Amino acid sequence: MADLFAMGSEDPDPGDAEVSDETLATLLSEQLACTDSDGSLLLDTLIMMMDRTNGRCDPLADRPLGKVLLDPASGIDLLRTIKDCSKTLSCTLESGTETALARTVYFAALAGALVHHDTKITQLSYGNLGQSLALLIEKKWMAPELVTLFSNAQRICEDRSNDA
């Protein structure tokens, strides 16, 4: 599993050729707007996995996933839990589209931790993380609010990888 996410140069694109950018953008928007009562596969799975690992999912209750990922007040432990759960989920899904959505949430949790808490919660190097974020930023289907978050995180990665 670590190898899958350590491949910073691998394109985190969905791989489902029949899914248009417009459709994927809509699906991502729906996932980011979901609350636990909406029945989103991604959010339902995250909540179930968090419950199983004794992670507190209270901050996800009645809050859209996108707001949790973008909110500077979302705690680092919550972002780590979302990262771990979305990573596991992305490795178990068969659909390329669902995998792309789970990976997007994974990278959003990484970016949120870096931007809002100045903490890197991955073993990826700053260089590899920055490359992956750059690939996501260029996706036509990427939500504008995530493009902003990913861009801010990418700048931090560039600064830190130049300092190393």
Backbone as CSV, one residue per row, in Angstrom:
resi,resn,N_x,N_y,N_z,CA_x,CA_y,CA_z,C_x,C_y,C_z
1,MET,0.827,-1.187,0.000,0.000,0.000,0.000,0.874,1.254,0.000
2,ALA,1.956,1.241,0.769,2.832,2.408,0.815,3.446,2.681,-0.545
3,ASP,3.770,1.618,-1.286,4.345,1.794,-2.614,3.392,2.512,-3.547
4,LEU,2.097,2.196,-3.434,1.104,2.825,-4.294,1.094,4.334,-4.111
5,PHE,1.187,4.789,-2.862,1.128,6.219,-2.590,2.494,6.885,-2.664
6,ALA,3.547,6.096,-2.655,4.883,6.661,-2.745,5.261,7.000,-4.179
7,MET,4.455,6.596,-5.115,4.750,6.857,-6.516,4.259,8.254,-6.870
8,GLY,5.033,9.235,-6.502,4.637,10.621,-6.692,4.450,11.008,-8.137
9,SER,5.123,10.309,-9.049,4.997,10.669,-10.450,3.829,9.968,-11.126
10,GLU,3.203,9.020,-10.421,2.067,8.317,-11.026,0.857,9.232,-11.054
11,ASP,0.176,9.230,-12.151,-0.997,10.068,-12.348,-2.156,9.559,-11.505
12,PRO,-2.681,10.371,-10.565,-3.803,9.923,-9.756,-5.132,10.095,-10.486
13,ASP,-5.154,9.829,-11.793,-6.346,9.958,-12.618,-7.215,8.717,-12.452
14,PRO,-8.490,8.813,-12.763,-9.400,7.720,-12.480,-9.185,6.457,-13.304
15,GLY,-8.800,6.564,-14.549,-8.600,5.382,-15.358,-9.864,4.834,-15.989
16,ASP,-11.028,5.331,-15.629,-12.266,4.915,-16.278,-12.480,5.806,-17.485
17,ALA,-12.130,5.300,-18.650,-12.161,6.109,-19.864,-13.559,6.627,-20.178
18,GLU,-14.589,5.882,-19.771,-15.947,6.292,-20.110,-16.488,7.413,-19.224
19,VAL,-15.787,7.786,-18.182,-16.238,8.849,-17.282,-15.650,10.170,-17.754
20,SER,-16.527,11.104,-18.075,-16.073,12.406,-18.556,-15.582,13.266,-17.400
21,ASP,-14.788,14.286,-17.752,-14.325,15.229,-16.737,-15.503,15.895,-16.043
22,GLU,-16.537,16.211,-16.804,-17.719,16.868,-16.236,-18.411,15.952,-15.224
23,THR,-18.535,14.680,-15.559,-19.161,13.722,-14.646,-18.327,13.549,-13.384
24,LEU,-17.031,13.432,-13.565,-16.144,13.272,-12.407,-16.175,14.522,-11.527
25,ALA,-16.232,15.698,-12.139,-16.330,16.942,-11.368,-17.617,16.955,-10.549
26,THR,-18.697,16.507,-11.153,-19.982,16.457,-10.441,-19.924,15.473,-9.288
27,LEU,-19.359,14.291,-9.532,-19.237,13.290,-8.466,-18.376,13.798,-7.309
28,LEU,-17.267,14.461,-7.636,-16.406,15.004,-6.591,-17.144,16.070,-5.798
29,SER,-17.834,16.944,-6.495,-18.601,18.001,-5.827,-19.643,17.401,-4.882
30,GLU,-20.314,16.355,-5.337,-21.317,15.687,-4.497,-20.671,15.068,-3.265
31,GLN,-19.501,14.435,-3.442,-18.816,13.819,-2.310,-18.388,14.868,-1.285
32,LEU,-17.882,15.996,-1.767,-17.427,17.049,-0.857,-18.589,17.711,-0.126
33,ALA,-19.776,17.703,-0.732,-20.943,18.344,-0.128,-21.723,17.403,0.789
34,CYS,-21.397,16.116,0.773,-22.147,15.124,1.542,-21.938,15.290,3.040
35,THR,-23.002,15.001,3.762,-22.915,14.818,5.208,-23.218,13.344,5.469
36,ASP,-23.048,12.886,6.685,-23.229,11.454,6.943,-24.645,10.975,6.654
37,SER,-25.601,11.865,6.624,-26.975,11.450,6.373,-27.277,11.319,4.877
38,ASP,-26.336,11.692,4.034,-26.574,11.644,2.592,-26.336,10.269,1.978
39,GLY,-25.692,9.371,2.683,-25.466,8.041,2.163,-24.357,7.944,1.129
40,SER,-23.358,8.796,1.190,-22.215,8.755,0.287,-21.370,7.532,0.607
41,LEU,-21.008,6.759,-0.424,-20.164,5.586,-0.212,-18.860,5.981,0.457
42,LEU,-18.235,7.027,-0.034,-16.959,7.462,0.512,-17.105,7.891,1.967
43,LEU,-18.048,8.770,2.244,-18.220,9.273,3.609,-18.709,8.169,4.550
44,ASP,-19.664,7.345,4.081,-20.146,6.240,4.917,-19.000,5.303,5.295
45,THR,-18.136,5.008,4.331,-16.997,4.126,4.589,-16.007,4.779,5.541
46,LEU,-15.741,6.078,5.341,-14.849,6.796,6.252,-15.376,6.737,7.683
47,ILE,-16.669,6.994,7.851,-17.265,6.989,9.189,-17.197,5.591,9.797
48,MET,-17.508,4.566,8.997,-17.452,3.195,9.488,-16.027,2.827,9.904
49,MET,-15.047,3.189,9.067,-13.650,2.869,9.386,-13.183,3.640,10.610
50,MET,-13.619,4.877,10.750,-13.235,5.672,11.918,-13.833,5.073,13.184
51,ASP,-15.082,4.611,13.099,-15.709,3.965,14.251,-14.951,2.706,14.660
52,ARG,-14.525,1.930,13.660,-13.805,0.685,13.925,-12.443,0.924,14.561
53,THR,-11.802,2.026,14.179,-10.469,2.319,14.718,-10.544,3.230,15.936
54,ASN,-11.732,3.395,16.484,-11.968,4.257,17.637,-11.635,5.718,17.345
55,GLY,-11.602,6.072,16.067,-11.422,7.470,15.703,-12.731,8.198,15.927
56,ARG,-12.651,9.404,16.384,-13.869,10.163,16.631,-14.388,10.697,15.315
57,CYS,-15.613,10.364,14.982,-16.201,10.857,13.746,-17.221,11.960,14.022
58,ASP,-17.295,12.428,15.268,-18.204,13.518,15.610,-18.015,14.743,14.714
59,PRO,-16.765,15.136,14.401,-16.586,16.311,13.549,-17.146,16.133,12.140
60,LEU,-17.415,14.896,11.737,-18.004,14.659,10.427,-19.526,14.688,10.473
61,ALA,-20.093,14.581,11.661,-21.536,14.538,11.787,-22.152,15.852,11.314
62,ASP,-23.003,15.742,10.336,-23.747,16.876,9.785,-22.868,17.988,9.222
63,ARG,-21.614,17.705,8.947,-20.721,18.661,8.273,-20.282,18.043,6.964
64,PRO,-20.353,18.794,5.896,-19.881,18.245,4.626,-18.395,17.901,4.699
65,LEU,-18.037,16.819,4.046,-16.648,16.356,4.039,-15.713,17.448,3.516
66,GLY,-16.146,18.158,2.495,-15.320,19.227,1.933,-15.003,20.306,2.954
67,LYS,-15.986,20.670,3.755,-15.763,21.699,4.783,-14.783,21.197,5.844
68,VAL,-14.888,19.933,6.202,-13.962,19.366,7.184,-12.539,19.408,6.636
69,LEU,-12.377,19.040,5.358,-11.052,19.017,4.752,-10.449,20.411,4.590
70,LEU,-11.288,21.407,4.369,-10.805,22.763,4.097,-10.740,23.645,5.341
71,ASP,-11.344,23.218,6.426,-11.445,24.035,7.635,-10.135,24.014,8.426
72,PRO,-9.509,25.196,8.621,-8.279,25.236,9.411,-8.479,24.741,10.850
73,ALA,-9.722,24.742,11.330,-10.005,24.294,12.690,-10.115,22.772,12.799
74,SER,-10.168,22.076,11.667,-10.197,20.612,11.722,-8.868,20.136,12.286
75,GLY,-8.942,19.345,13.318,-7.739,18.912,14.023,-6.850,17.992,13.206
76,ILE,-5.588,17.978,13.548,-4.609,17.154,12.853,-4.935,15.671,13.005
77,ASP,-5.454,15.257,14.161,-5.815,13.850,14.354,-6.958,13.442,13.430
78,LEU,-7.932,14.338,13.246,-9.028,14.060,12.331,-8.509,13.946,10.897
79,LEU,-7.628,14.848,10.497,-7.063,14.787,9.143,-6.246,13.507,8.940
80,ARG,-5.511,13.103,9.968,-4.753,11.845,9.874,-5.700,10.658,9.695
81,THR,-6.774,10.666,10.452,-7.741,9.570,10.367,-8.389,9.534,8.988
82,ILE,-8.774,10.694,8.472,-9.356,10.757,7.124,-8.333,10.277,6.100
83,LYS,-7.084,10.693,6.265,-6.011,10.257,5.363,-5.879,8.746,5.383
84,ASP,-5.773,8.164,6.563,-5.596,6.719,6.682,-6.784,5.956,6.102
85,CYS,-7.986,6.412,6.411,-9.183,5.725,5.922,-9.325,5.852,4.412
86,SER,-9.074,7.031,3.868,-9.226,7.199,2.420,-8.128,6.452,1.671
87,LYS,-6.951,6.336,2.266,-5.862,5.562,1.658,-6.260,4.092,1.586
88,THR,-6.740,3.550,2.686,-7.186,2.166,2.718,-8.320,1.943,1.730
89,LEU,-9.270,2.858,1.719,-10.412,2.743,0.819,-9.970,2.768,-0.638
90,SER,-9.055,3.644,-0.981,-8.629,3.757,-2.380,-7.917,2.494,-2.862
91,CYS,-7.338,1.758,-1.942,-6.635,0.521,-2.309,-7.578,-0.666,-2.433
92,THR,-8.816,-0.521,-1.969,-9.755,-1.644,-1.990,-10.848,-1.492,-3.034
93,LEU,-11.012,-0.300,-3.590,-12.072,-0.075,-4.559,-11.695,-0.620,-5.927
94,GLU,-12.670,-1.127,-6.639,-12.423,-1.645,-7.982,-12.664,-0.588,-9.043
95,SER,-13.535,0.340,-8.783,-13.851,1.384,-9.748,-12.749,2.435,-9.767
96,GLY,-12.241,2.740,-10.949,-11.237,3.788,-11.083,-11.770,5.138,-10.668
97,THR,-13.041,5.378,-10.926,-13.654,6.650,-10.555,-13.707,6.806,-9.044
98,GLU,-14.181,5.770,-8.352,-14.253,5.826,-6.893,-12.850,5.902,-6.279
99,THR,-11.899,5.213,-6.891,-10.522,5.271,-6.422,-9.977,6.691,-6.551
100,ALA,-10.263,7.341,-7.678,-9.804,8.720,-7.885,-10.401,9.650,-6.838
101,LEU,-11.661,9.451,-6.498,-12.301,10.287,-5.474,-11.665,10.040,-4.105
102,ALA,-11.416,8.781,-3.774,-10.787,8.468,-2.484,-9.366,9.021,-2.419
103,ARG,-8.618,8.918,-3.516,-7.262,9.473,-3.540,-7.290,10.996,-3.420
104,THR,-8.287,11.607,-4.015,-8.415,13.061,-3.909,-8.628,13.462,-2.453
105,VAL,-9.471,12.721,-1.740,-9.699,12.991,-0.316,-8.407,12.752,0.464
106,TYR,-7.681,11.698,0.121,-6.393,11.412,0.757,-5.456,12.616,0.613
107,PHE,-5.289,13.097,-0.620,-4.382,14.218,-0.842,-4.924,15.518,-0.231
108,ALA,-6.241,15.661,-0.144,-6.814,16.847,0.502,-6.494,16.839,1.997
109,ALA,-6.538,15.661,2.617,-6.178,15.567,4.040,-4.698,15.902,4.232
110,LEU,-3.839,15.396,3.347,-2.410,15.717,3.427,-2.186,17.215,3.258
111,ALA,-2.844,17.793,2.266,-2.673,19.218,1.989,-3.210,20.066,3.134
112,GLY,-4.361,19.683,3.691,-4.932,20.427,4.812,-4.012,20.416,6.019
113,ALA,-3.411,19.270,6.304,-2.483,19.182,7.436,-1.264,20.065,7.209
114,LEU,-0.779,20.080,5.991,0.408,20.868,5.666,0.106,22.365,5.699
115,VAL,-0.991,22.757,5.077,-1.335,24.176,4.976,-1.815,24.739,6.311
116,HIS,-2.697,24.016,6.993,-3.333,24.562,8.195,-2.620,24.233,9.508
117,HIS,-1.761,23.197,9.483,-1.090,22.793,10.722,0.424,22.712,10.581
118,ASP,0.924,23.034,9.390,2.359,22.981,9.121,2.942,21.617,9.508
119,THR,2.186,20.557,9.183,2.584,19.198,9.536,2.430,18.287,8.323
120,LYS,3.479,17.535,8.034,3.426,16.551,6.944,3.016,15.230,7.566
121,ILE,1.875,14.665,7.121,1.340,13.436,7.704,1.462,12.261,6.722
122,THR,2.536,12.261,5.968,2.790,11.196,5.015,4.288,10.914,4.976
123,GLN,4.627,9.726,4.513,6.031,9.393,4.342,6.551,9.856,2.987
124,LEU,5.666,10.336,2.132,6.105,10.874,0.849,7.078,12.022,1.093
125,SER,8.079,12.125,0.255,8.982,13.273,0.352,8.213,14.524,-0.078
126,TYR,8.734,15.670,0.298,8.097,16.911,-0.142,8.083,16.992,-1.672
127,GLY,9.144,16.523,-2.314,9.209,16.545,-3.774,8.136,15.683,-4.405
128,ASN,7.979,14.450,-3.918,6.958,13.555,-4.471,5.551,14.042,-4.165
129,LEU,5.343,14.551,-2.968,4.034,15.082,-2.612,3.697,16.264,-3.509
130,GLY,4.652,17.155,-3.713,4.430,18.306,-4.587,4.095,17.891,-6.012
131,GLN,4.764,16.857,-6.521,4.481,16.363,-7.874,3.067,15.804,-7.975
132,SER,2.649,15.061,-6.975,1.294,14.504,-6.981,0.251,15.601,-6.917
133,LEU,0.504,16.597,-6.078,-0.428,17.719,-5.980,-0.505,18.476,-7.301
134,ALA,0.632,18.630,-7.972,0.652,19.317,-9.269,-0.208,18.578,-10.290
135,LEU,-0.140,17.253,-10.271,-0.968,16.462,-11.185,-2.450,16.664,-10.897
136,LEU,-2.806,16.695,-9.622,-4.204,16.890,-9.253,-4.694,18.294,-9.612
137,ILE,-3.862,19.278,-9.421,-4.227,20.660,-9.732,-4.614,20.799,-11.196
138,GLU,-3.946,20.062,-12.060,-4.178,20.171,-13.498,-5.409,19.422,-13.986
139,LYS,-6.018,18.615,-13.146,-7.192,17.857,-13.560,-8.360,18.799,-13.826
140,LYS,-8.980,18.638,-14.963,-10.122,19.484,-15.337,-11.299,19.266,-14.399
141,TRP,-11.367,18.107,-13.776,-12.493,17.768,-12.925,-12.292,18.188,-11.463
142,MET,-11.125,18.742,-11.145,-10.824,19.068,-9.753,-11.657,20.254,-9.272
143,ALA,-12.180,20.145,-8.065,-12.968,21.213,-7.445,-12.077,22.432,-7.209
144,PRO,-12.568,23.633,-7.539,-11.756,24.845,-7.389,-11.208,25.053,-5.977
145,GLU,-11.996,24.723,-4.965,-11.523,24.910,-3.589,-10.369,23.963,-3.270
146,LEU,-10.370,22.784,-3.884,-9.245,21.863,-3.681,-8.027,22.302,-4.482
147,VAL,-8.252,22.898,-5.648,-7.130,23.432,-6.424,-6.389,24.469,-5.585
148,THR,-7.124,25.332,-4.902,-6.509,26.351,-4.044,-5.726,25.689,-2.909
149,LEU,-6.338,24.719,-2.240,-5.667,24.016,-1.142,-4.419,23.299,-1.651
150,PHE,-4.548,22.576,-2.765,-3.414,21.845,-3.326,-2.304,22.797,-3.772
151,SER,-2.667,23.936,-4.334,-1.666,24.921,-4.771,-0.880,25.466,-3.586
152,ASN,-1.585,25.774,-2.504,-0.907,26.264,-1.295,0.028,25.197,-0.726
153,ALA,-0.439,23.959,-0.708,0.392,22.872,-0.197,1.579,22.608,-1.125
154,GLN,1.358,22.721,-2.415,2.444,22.499,-3.367,3.556,23.536,-3.181
155,ARG,3.186,24.779,-2.932,4.191,25.822,-2.684,5.023,25.488,-1.446
156,ILE,4.367,25.006,-0.415,5.088,24.607,0.797,6.050,23.464,0.466
157,CYS,5.584,22.496,-0.304,6.433,21.353,-0.685,7.645,21.832,-1.476
158,GLU,7.434,22.751,-2.407,8.553,23.281,-3.193,9.564,23.971,-2.302
159,ASP,9.072,24.807,-1.379,9.968,25.515,-0.461,10.774,24.530,0.390
160,ARG,10.088,23.513,0.915,10.753,22.568,1.817,11.693,21.632,1.054
161,SER,11.335,21.292,-0.182,12.227,20.396,-0.919,13.444,21.158,-1.424
162,ASN,13.325,22.472,-1.638,14.477,23.307,-2.013,15.396,23.530,-0.819
163,ASP,14.817,23.537,0.392,15.614,23.740,1.603,16.418,22.489,1.968
164,ALA,15.942,21.341,1.514,16.585,20.062,1.898,17.883,19.819,1.161
